Amino acid sequence: MCGIVGAVAERNITAILVEGLKRLEYRGYDSAGVAVYTNDEKLERMRRPGKVSELEQALAEEALVGRLGIAHTRWATHGAPCERNAHPHFSGDLAVVHNGIIENHEALRLQLTALGYVFTSDTDTEVIAHLLSHKLKELRDLTVALKATVKELHGAYGLAVISAQQPDRLVAARSGSPLVIGLGLGENFLASDQLALRQVTDRFMYLEEGDIAEIRRDSVQIWDVNGQAVERQTVQYSDGAEAADKGEFRHYMLKEIHEQPSVVQRTLEGRLSQNQVLVQAFGPQAAELFAKVRNVQIVACGTSYHAGMVARYWLEELAGIPCQVEVASEFRYRKVVVQPDSLFVTISQSGETADTLAALRNAKELGFLASLAICNVGISSLVRESDLTLLTQAGREIGVASTKAFTTQLVGLLLLTLSLGQVRGTLTAGVEATLVEELRRLPARLGEALAMDSTVEKIAELFAEKNHTLFLGRGAQFPVAMEGALKLKEISYIHAEAYPAGELKHGPLALVDNDMPVVTVAPNNELLEKLKSNLQEVRARGGELIVFADEKAGMTNGEGTHVVQMPHIHDILSPILYTIPLQLLSYYVAVLKGTDVDQPRNLAKSVTVE
């Protein structure tokens, strides 16, 4: 959600800024803009609604050439997506780009209007520009003025600022929205994600909460939340930027679906002994803490929330631990009764999800035993602020609709379940050994599911003219059905709902007719016969069934019933396997519908605002 790129160098930086924005397109946005201190010694900008390509075309027609600049992709929170609301925002001879939300912008707008400042946009960001301009008149130094400005801002922000008065520097501030500095030779850079800068550097410094930075061509200075000068660790990456390349695939989403066997394998590596999960994979103090755990509270958003719902079945069945799962945006705003010795578990792909981070910070005040993050980004805020961590190894996920991040989260949560059961003595050694062996086989099973790609593509044709779909599942497959419905609505814009199959007769059955396809997952478990009865209820009402069924479930094609045979797998691991065909189904339906698969409308990859 939103993207920032900045640069100060001895060469023209406009192309670097635009390329950085292109690399951040996966985050979701509705407009783009750039501001450059040009070789004519003045601050100029170009902004366009729509894609970065629109901005790039405008710059091709009217070039901005300079050695200092900032750029931004905006996801609208205040004001419509249009050119006047696009970043950067100006106030006099300074320019600002901003990720996040300023909660007290209305009060500040009134104060600044009274001082004579004229607002030309509907955004909360323009408040920052005018307030900073006002401080700069008094304090004369851009960095000092930024330090004074942020003291009056309430909310979340990642800020980058340049000024024609002091064109030797780029200044930045971070509070609740990530920023990273890229280090070069005689040039330095800033971005909201290191991916934006991989074409110019492989060395990075990550700003921490409350940091303010002054970035010059040949130096970087950072001050912490207390105003003390600090040094942040430099991280060097040796891997290439291959994640930004679709390779042989038409879309990033399809590439990421097919990467799941390898990323699951990476997530398991180093975490399994011959017969057990290595508990220390969660941290050196994990075994001691896990022995004290009597309850688990899981908090997450979107796809990660569905992963948490699956984990609840595992934790209660295998580890014998009561588990509650809640959407982060609800948890943070209600009065919570904390059960004794509760482990607080957060799940996030980016580790910067605003609601999940806020819930973690709230939990620290509520008396939880400890916090644990299941996350894909090792340097994220969620990881840094949690007591324990399990990093998934999904790699960069660019498609907005999460795929490989979800399955690696499920693997991480199963490792957590087995670790808790092992330490607390509620899981027998034989059961753990069986499941460890099944985990070793899981990448191959996922490969078998992906081999059904063409079969699922054919099934997708049934949805070409449909506008509504019902997804059904029982037990731990119900959250999988929820995830399938979410994927379909996210990228094909077909309205989709998910229900426990047993709930059909309590309302949803009223919707079933020959225009409402019903998708279900049917592993071969103790609920299979009950599920078959539920599906007969659908067929009796003329509903068309698409069933992803275990090859041993004894289900076959029939009139109005399309069965896709799935490889047999241990029931505990079946939610991971059955996710694959639902992802493929949503993908191929979206392709048929002609939607923007990787960047669906109105959505963002990393939701860093409330």
GROMACS .gro file of C-alpha atoms in nm, residues 250-601:
model
  352
  250ARG     CA    1   0.185  -1.492  -1.762
  251HIS     CA    2   0.126  -1.341  -1.417
  252TYR     CA    3   0.315  -1.317  -1.089
  253MET     CA    4   0.025  -1.491  -0.917
  254LEU     CA    5   0.057  -1.804  -1.131
  255LYS     CA    6   0.434  -1.805  -1.081
  256GLU     CA    7   0.387  -1.780  -0.705
  257ILE     CA    8   0.128  -2.059  -0.700
  258HIS     CA    9   0.379  -2.286  -0.876
  259GLU     CA   10   0.658  -2.187  -0.636
  260GLN     CA   11   0.477  -2.342  -0.340
  261PRO     CA   12   0.654  -2.682  -0.335
  262SER     CA   13   0.994  -2.511  -0.320
  263VAL     CA   14   0.900  -2.243  -0.064
  264VAL     CA   15   0.735  -2.502   0.161
  265GLN     CA   16   1.054  -2.705   0.138
  266ARG     CA   17   1.257  -2.399   0.238
  267THR     CA   18   1.022  -2.328   0.529
  268LEU     CA   19   1.078  -2.681   0.661
  269GLU     CA   20   1.456  -2.681   0.616
  270GLY     CA   21   1.651  -2.682   0.941
  271ARG     CA   22   1.336  -2.717   1.150
  272LEU     CA   23   1.287  -3.095   1.154
  273SER     CA   24   1.496  -3.365   1.318
  274GLN     CA   25   1.441  -3.727   1.221
  275ASN     CA   26   1.118  -3.761   1.420
  276GLN     CA   27   1.051  -3.422   1.578
  277VAL     CA   28   1.013  -3.053   1.516
  278LEU     CA   29   1.312  -2.856   1.644
  279VAL     CA   30   1.148  -2.629   1.900
  280GLN     CA   31   1.449  -2.396   1.907
  281ALA     CA   32   1.355  -2.288   1.555
  282PHE     CA   33   1.118  -2.048   1.732
  283GLY     CA   34   1.396  -1.894   1.942
  284PRO     CA   35   1.636  -1.991   2.220
  285GLN     CA   36   1.377  -1.940   2.494
  286ALA     CA   37   1.093  -2.111   2.305
  287ALA     CA   38   1.098  -2.444   2.492
  288GLU     CA   39   1.083  -2.271   2.831
  289LEU     CA   40   0.798  -2.046   2.723
  290PHE     CA   41   0.603  -2.317   2.541
  291ALA     CA   42   0.604  -2.532   2.855
  292LYS     CA   43   0.402  -2.260   3.029
  293VAL     CA   44   0.142  -2.209   2.756
  294ARG     CA   45  -0.214  -2.302   2.850
  295ASN     CA   46  -0.402  -2.095   2.591
  296VAL     CA   47  -0.332  -1.945   2.248
  297GLN     CA   48  -0.474  -1.622   2.106
  298ILE     CA   49  -0.422  -1.577   1.731
  299VAL     CA   50  -0.470  -1.236   1.568
  300ALA     CA   51  -0.437  -1.163   1.197
  301CYS     CA   52  -0.606  -1.006   0.893
  302GLY     CA   53  -0.738  -1.136   0.561
  303THR     CA   54  -0.565  -1.448   0.430
  304SER     CA   55  -0.349  -1.468   0.743
  305TYR     CA   56  -0.668  -1.479   0.951
  306HIS     CA   57  -0.781  -1.785   0.755
  307ALA     CA   58  -0.446  -1.950   0.831
  308GLY     CA   59  -0.509  -1.883   1.198
  309MET     CA   60  -0.852  -2.043   1.176
  310VAL     CA   61  -0.700  -2.363   1.039
  311ALA     CA   62  -0.443  -2.356   1.319
  312ARG     CA   63  -0.718  -2.350   1.580
  313TYR     CA   64  -0.830  -2.698   1.471
  314TRP     CA   65  -0.472  -2.823   1.487
  315LEU     CA   66  -0.389  -2.668   1.823
  316GLU     CA   67  -0.696  -2.807   1.996
  317GLU     CA   68  -0.681  -3.152   1.833
  318LEU     CA   69  -0.307  -3.218   1.847
  319ALA     CA   70  -0.172  -3.002   2.128
  320GLY     CA   71  -0.483  -2.997   2.346
  321ILE     CA   72  -0.460  -2.619   2.389
  322PRO     CA   73  -0.767  -2.393   2.378
  323CYS     CA   74  -0.731  -2.142   2.096
  324GLN     CA   75  -0.913  -1.824   1.999
  325VAL     CA   76  -0.874  -1.657   1.660
  326GLU     CA   77  -0.973  -1.298   1.595
  327VAL     CA   78  -0.948  -1.037   1.321
  328ALA     CA   79  -0.687  -0.784   1.430
  329SER     CA   80  -0.903  -0.479   1.359
  330GLU     CA   81  -1.168  -0.615   1.596
  331PHE     CA   82  -0.929  -0.733   1.866
  332ARG     CA   83  -0.760  -0.396   1.905
  333TYR     CA   84  -1.086  -0.211   1.967
  334ARG     CA   85  -1.262  -0.427   2.220
  335LYS     CA   86  -1.215  -0.506   2.587
  336VAL     CA   87  -1.022  -0.833   2.597
  337VAL     CA   88  -1.023  -1.086   2.880
  338VAL     CA   89  -0.685  -1.258   2.870
  339GLN     CA   90  -0.684  -1.624   2.967
  340PRO     CA   91  -0.403  -1.733   3.202
  341ASP     CA   92  -0.067  -1.818   3.042
  342SER     CA   93  -0.179  -1.720   2.693
  343LEU     CA   94   0.059  -1.709   2.399
  344PHE     CA   95  -0.024  -1.419   2.166
  345VAL     CA   96   0.035  -1.524   1.805
  346THR     CA   97   0.033  -1.279   1.513
  347ILE     CA   98   0.042  -1.380   1.147
  348SER     CA   99   0.140  -1.147   0.864
  349GLN     CA  100   0.311  -1.178   0.527
  350SER     CA  101   0.472  -0.833   0.540
  351GLY     CA  102   0.506  -0.787   0.914
  352GLU     CA  103   0.389  -0.428   0.868
  353THR     CA  104   0.010  -0.480   0.866
  354ALA     CA  105  -0.117  -0.183   1.066
  355ASP     CA  106  -0.403  -0.354   1.252
  356THR     CA  107  -0.192  -0.658   1.342
  357LEU     CA  108   0.094  -0.441   1.466
  358ALA     CA  109  -0.144  -0.233   1.675
  359ALA     CA  110  -0.297  -0.549   1.821
  360LEU     CA  111   0.050  -0.674   1.918
  361ARG     CA  112   0.134  -0.346   2.086
  362ASN     CA  113  -0.198  -0.354   2.269
  363ALA     CA  114  -0.138  -0.714   2.377
  364LYS     CA  115   0.186  -0.611   2.546
  365GLU     CA  116  -0.024  -0.408   2.790
  366LEU     CA  117  -0.276  -0.685   2.854
  367GLY     CA  118  -0.066  -0.944   3.034
  368PHE     CA  119  -0.008  -1.215   2.774
  369LEU     CA  120   0.259  -1.468   2.858
  370ALA     CA  121   0.460  -1.394   2.542
  371SER     CA  122   0.419  -1.297   2.177
  372LEU     CA  123   0.509  -1.495   1.867
  373ALA     CA  124   0.511  -1.378   1.504
  374ILE     CA  125   0.463  -1.600   1.200
  375CYS     CA  126   0.599  -1.373   0.928
  376ASN     CA  127   0.773  -1.367   0.591
  377VAL     CA  128   0.992  -1.058   0.645
  378GLY     CA  129   1.273  -1.091   0.895
  379ILE     CA  130   1.340  -0.720   0.937
  380SER     CA  131   0.973  -0.622   0.975
  381SER     CA  132   0.826  -0.437   1.271
  382LEU     CA  133   0.618  -0.740   1.373
  383VAL     CA  134   0.927  -0.959   1.398
  384ARG     CA  135   1.133  -0.701   1.583
  385GLU     CA  136   0.860  -0.637   1.838
  386SER     CA  137   0.770  -1.002   1.913
  387ASP     CA  138   0.931  -1.227   2.173
  388LEU     CA  139   0.948  -1.528   1.942
  389THR     CA  140   0.946  -1.562   1.565
  390LEU     CA  141   0.910  -1.824   1.297
  391LEU     CA  142   1.006  -1.685   0.958
  392THR     CA  143   0.830  -1.839   0.663
  393GLN     CA  144   1.050  -1.866   0.356
  394ALA     CA  145   0.801  -1.768   0.087
  395GLY     CA  146   1.032  -1.515  -0.075
  396ARG     CA  147   0.898  -1.199  -0.233
  397GLU     CA  148   0.526  -1.225  -0.308
  398ILE     CA  149   0.429  -0.967  -0.568
  399GLY     CA  150   0.075  -1.069  -0.664
  400VAL     CA  151  -0.168  -0.883  -0.439
  401ALA     CA  152  -0.374  -1.197  -0.379
  402SER     CA  153  -0.167  -1.403  -0.137
  403THR     CA  154  -0.083  -1.762  -0.236
  404LYS     CA  155   0.256  -1.897  -0.133
  405ALA     CA  156   0.257  -1.677   0.178
  406PHE     CA  157  -0.061  -1.855   0.293
  407THR     CA  158   0.067  -2.209   0.252
  408THR     CA  159   0.398  -2.130   0.423
  409GLN     CA  160   0.203  -1.970   0.708
  410LEU     CA  161   0.006  -2.294   0.745
  411VAL     CA  162   0.331  -2.492   0.755
  412GLY     CA  163   0.467  -2.255   1.021
  413LEU     CA  164   0.152  -2.290   1.229
  414LEU     CA  165   0.165  -2.668   1.208
  415LEU     CA  166   0.528  -2.656   1.326
  416LEU     CA  167   0.410  -2.440   1.616
  417THR     CA  168   0.133  -2.688   1.700
  418LEU     CA  169   0.371  -2.982   1.701
  419SER     CA  170   0.625  -2.790   1.909
  420LEU     CA  171   0.368  -2.696   2.173
  421GLY     CA  172   0.236  -3.052   2.186
  422GLN     CA  173   0.589  -3.190   2.214
  423VAL     CA  174   0.700  -2.956   2.495
  424ARG     CA  175   0.378  -2.989   2.693
  425GLY     CA  176   0.365  -3.368   2.654
  426THR     CA  177   0.018  -3.366   2.497
  427LEU     CA  178   0.139  -3.509   2.164
  428THR     CA  179   0.261  -3.867   2.155
  429ALA     CA  180   0.599  -3.933   1.997
  430GLY     CA  181   0.442  -4.167   1.742
  431VAL     CA  182   0.193  -3.908   1.618
  432GLU     CA  183   0.463  -3.642   1.592
  433ALA     CA  184   0.695  -3.876   1.402
  434THR     CA  185   0.415  -3.960   1.156
  435LEU     CA  186   0.336  -3.594   1.095
  436VAL     CA  187   0.703  -3.502   1.056
  437GLU     CA  188   0.733  -3.768   0.788
  438GLU     CA  189   0.416  -3.635   0.619
  439LEU     CA  190   0.567  -3.284   0.626
  440ARG     CA  191   0.876  -3.415   0.449
  441ARG     CA  192   0.649  -3.551   0.174
  442LEU     CA  193   0.439  -3.236   0.153
  443PRO     CA  194   0.635  -3.054  -0.122
  444ALA     CA  195   0.595  -3.356  -0.350
  445ARG     CA  196   0.221  -3.371  -0.275
  446LEU     CA  197   0.188  -3.002  -0.360
  447GLY     CA  198   0.366  -3.073  -0.687
  448GLU     CA  199   0.107  -3.341  -0.764
  449ALA     CA  200  -0.173  -3.092  -0.699
  450LEU     CA  201  -0.009  -2.838  -0.930
  451ALA     CA  202   0.007  -3.104  -1.201
  452MET     CA  203  -0.375  -3.074  -1.219
  453ASP     CA  204  -0.334  -2.720  -1.356
  454SER     CA  205  -0.495  -2.795  -1.693
  455THR     CA  206  -0.785  -2.982  -1.531
  456VAL     CA  207  -0.865  -2.685  -1.310
  457GLU     CA  208  -0.831  -2.448  -1.606
  458LYS     CA  209  -1.105  -2.647  -1.782
  459ILE     CA  210  -1.327  -2.635  -1.472
  460ALA     CA  211  -1.286  -2.257  -1.464
  461GLU     CA  212  -1.487  -2.230  -1.787
  462LEU     CA  213  -1.799  -2.314  -1.584
  463PHE     CA  214  -1.764  -1.973  -1.416
  464ALA     CA  215  -1.731  -1.760  -1.729
  465GLU     CA  216  -2.087  -1.626  -1.708
  466LYS     CA  217  -2.141  -1.659  -1.333
  467ASN     CA  218  -2.164  -1.375  -1.084
  468HIS     CA  219  -2.199  -1.564  -0.755
  469THR     CA  220  -2.034  -1.872  -0.601
  470LEU     CA  221  -2.075  -2.067  -0.279
  471PHE     CA  222  -1.780  -2.245  -0.116
  472LEU     CA  223  -1.832  -2.527   0.137
  473GLY     CA  224  -1.604  -2.713   0.374
  474ARG     CA  225  -1.621  -2.902   0.701
  475GLY     CA  226  -1.382  -2.894   0.995
  476ALA     CA  227  -1.042  -2.747   0.912
  477GLN     CA  228  -1.155  -2.729   0.548
  478PHE     CA  229  -1.404  -2.456   0.631
  479PRO     CA  230  -1.128  -2.190   0.659
  480VAL     CA  231  -0.985  -2.330   0.334
  481ALA     CA  232  -1.325  -2.270   0.173
  482MET     CA  233  -1.316  -1.915   0.314
  483GLU     CA  234  -0.974  -1.862   0.158
  484GLY     CA  235  -1.100  -2.000  -0.175
  485ALA     CA  236  -1.394  -1.759  -0.170
  486LEU     CA  237  -1.165  -1.469  -0.084
  487LYS     CA  238  -0.930  -1.547  -0.373
  488LEU     CA  239  -1.215  -1.571  -0.622
  489LYS     CA  240  -1.369  -1.239  -0.518
  490GLU     CA  241  -1.030  -1.063  -0.498
  491ILE     CA  242  -0.915  -1.126  -0.851
  492SER     CA  243  -1.222  -1.221  -1.058
  493TYR     CA  244  -1.468  -0.984  -0.883
  494ILE     CA  245  -1.722  -1.266  -0.858
  495HIS     CA  246  -1.923  -1.246  -0.538
  496ALA     CA  247  -1.829  -1.550  -0.331
  497GLU     CA  248  -1.921  -1.672   0.017
  498ALA     CA  249  -1.801  -1.963   0.226
  499TYR     CA  250  -1.998  -2.167   0.479
  500PRO     CA  251  -1.948  -2.477   0.687
  501ALA     CA  252  -2.128  -2.741   0.482
  502GLY     CA  253  -2.350  -2.826   0.778
  503GLU     CA  254  -2.487  -2.470   0.774
  504LEU     CA  255  -2.644  -2.509   0.429
  505LYS     CA  256  -2.993  -2.582   0.558
  506HIS     CA  257  -2.974  -2.287   0.798
  507GLY     CA  258  -2.995  -2.024   0.526
  508PRO     CA  259  -2.751  -2.045   0.234
  509LEU     CA  260  -2.953  -2.320   0.066
  510ALA     CA  261  -3.201  -2.048  -0.032
  511LEU     CA  262  -2.941  -1.910  -0.275
  512VAL     CA  263  -2.872  -2.235  -0.457
  513ASP     CA  264  -2.991  -2.263  -0.817
  514ASN     CA  265  -2.836  -2.340  -1.155
  515ASP     CA  266  -2.672  -1.995  -1.164
  516MET     CA  267  -2.489  -2.047  -0.833
  517PRO     CA  268  -2.193  -2.288  -0.865
  518VAL     CA  269  -2.102  -2.460  -0.538
  519VAL     CA  270  -1.737  -2.543  -0.478
  520THR     CA  271  -1.638  -2.784  -0.205
  521VAL     CA  272  -1.331  -2.964  -0.075
  522ALA     CA  273  -1.372  -3.327   0.030
  523PRO     CA  274  -1.074  -3.499   0.191
  524ASN     CA  275  -1.123  -3.859   0.299
  525ASN     CA  276  -1.190  -3.809   0.670
  526GLU     CA  277  -1.457  -3.882   0.929
  527LEU     CA  278  -1.672  -3.596   0.798
  528LEU     CA  279  -1.684  -3.724   0.440
  529GLU     CA  280  -2.020  -3.903   0.459
  530LYS     CA  281  -2.185  -3.602   0.622
  531LEU     CA  282  -2.037  -3.380   0.351
  532LYS     CA  283  -2.177  -3.607   0.080
  533SER     CA  284  -2.523  -3.563   0.232
  534ASN     CA  285  -2.478  -3.185   0.224
  535LEU     CA  286  -2.386  -3.200  -0.143
  536GLN     CA  287  -2.700  -3.401  -0.222
  537GLU     CA  288  -2.896  -3.110  -0.079
  538VAL     CA  289  -2.731  -2.886  -0.338
  539ARG     CA  290  -2.801  -3.119  -0.629
  540ALA     CA  291  -3.165  -3.154  -0.524
  541ARG     CA  292  -3.202  -2.776  -0.576
  542GLY     CA  293  -3.039  -2.778  -0.920
  543GLY     CA  294  -2.705  -2.645  -0.802
  544GLU     CA  295  -2.392  -2.723  -1.002
  545LEU     CA  296  -2.120  -2.888  -0.791
  546ILE     CA  297  -1.744  -2.861  -0.830
  547VAL     CA  298  -1.584  -3.105  -0.585
  548PHE     CA  299  -1.213  -3.138  -0.510
  549ALA     CA  300  -1.217  -3.485  -0.359
  550ASP     CA  301  -0.963  -3.728  -0.220
  551GLU     CA  302  -0.894  -4.002  -0.472
  552LYS     CA  303  -1.008  -4.253  -0.207
  553ALA     CA  304  -1.333  -4.070  -0.131
  554GLY     CA  305  -1.535  -4.266  -0.386
  555MET     CA  306  -1.681  -3.960  -0.559
  556THR     CA  307  -1.735  -3.954  -0.935
  557ASN     CA  308  -1.866  -3.721  -1.203
  558GLY     CA  309  -2.238  -3.708  -1.266
  559GLU     CA  310  -2.504  -3.478  -1.396
  560GLY     CA  311  -2.427  -3.133  -1.257
  561THR     CA  312  -2.134  -3.273  -1.055
  562HIS     CA  313  -1.770  -3.218  -1.157
  563VAL     CA  314  -1.520  -3.410  -0.945
  564VAL     CA  315  -1.146  -3.337  -0.948
  565GLN     CA  316  -0.952  -3.625  -0.793
  566MET     CA  317  -0.693  -3.507  -0.540
  567PRO     CA  318  -0.386  -3.701  -0.423
  568HIS     CA  319  -0.442  -3.878  -0.092
  569ILE     CA  320  -0.281  -3.705   0.205
  570HIS     CA  321  -0.289  -3.726   0.585
  571ASP     CA  322  -0.598  -3.543   0.706
  572ILE     CA  323  -0.398  -3.298   0.921
  573LEU     CA  324  -0.208  -3.171   0.618
  574SER     CA  325  -0.509  -3.168   0.385
  575PRO     CA  326  -0.588  -2.795   0.436
  576ILE     CA  327  -0.249  -2.709   0.283
  577LEU     CA  328  -0.297  -2.938  -0.016
  578TYR     CA  329  -0.657  -2.840  -0.089
  579THR     CA  330  -0.564  -2.473  -0.099
  580ILE     CA  331  -0.376  -2.529  -0.426
  581PRO     CA  332  -0.669  -2.610  -0.662
  582LEU     CA  333  -0.876  -2.327  -0.516
  583GLN     CA  334  -0.594  -2.083  -0.594
  584LEU     CA  335  -0.568  -2.219  -0.948
  585LEU     CA  336  -0.945  -2.197  -0.991
  586SER     CA  337  -0.957  -1.832  -0.890
  587TYR     CA  338  -0.662  -1.755  -1.118
  588TYR     CA  339  -0.810  -1.914  -1.430
  589VAL     CA  340  -1.154  -1.764  -1.369
  590ALA     CA  341  -0.992  -1.420  -1.342
  591VAL     CA  342  -0.804  -1.476  -1.669
  592LEU     CA  343  -1.132  -1.569  -1.839
  593LYS     CA  344  -1.295  -1.257  -1.694
  594GLY     CA  345  -1.007  -1.041  -1.820
  595THR     CA  346  -0.935  -0.876  -1.485
  596ASP     CA  347  -0.601  -0.738  -1.362
  597VAL     CA  348  -0.486  -1.055  -1.185
  598ASP     CA  349  -0.176  -0.923  -1.010
  599GLN     CA  350  -0.317  -0.583  -0.917
  600PRO     CA  351  -0.691  -0.620  -0.853
  601ARG     CA  352  -0.886  -0.299  -0.820
   0.00000   0.00000   0.00000
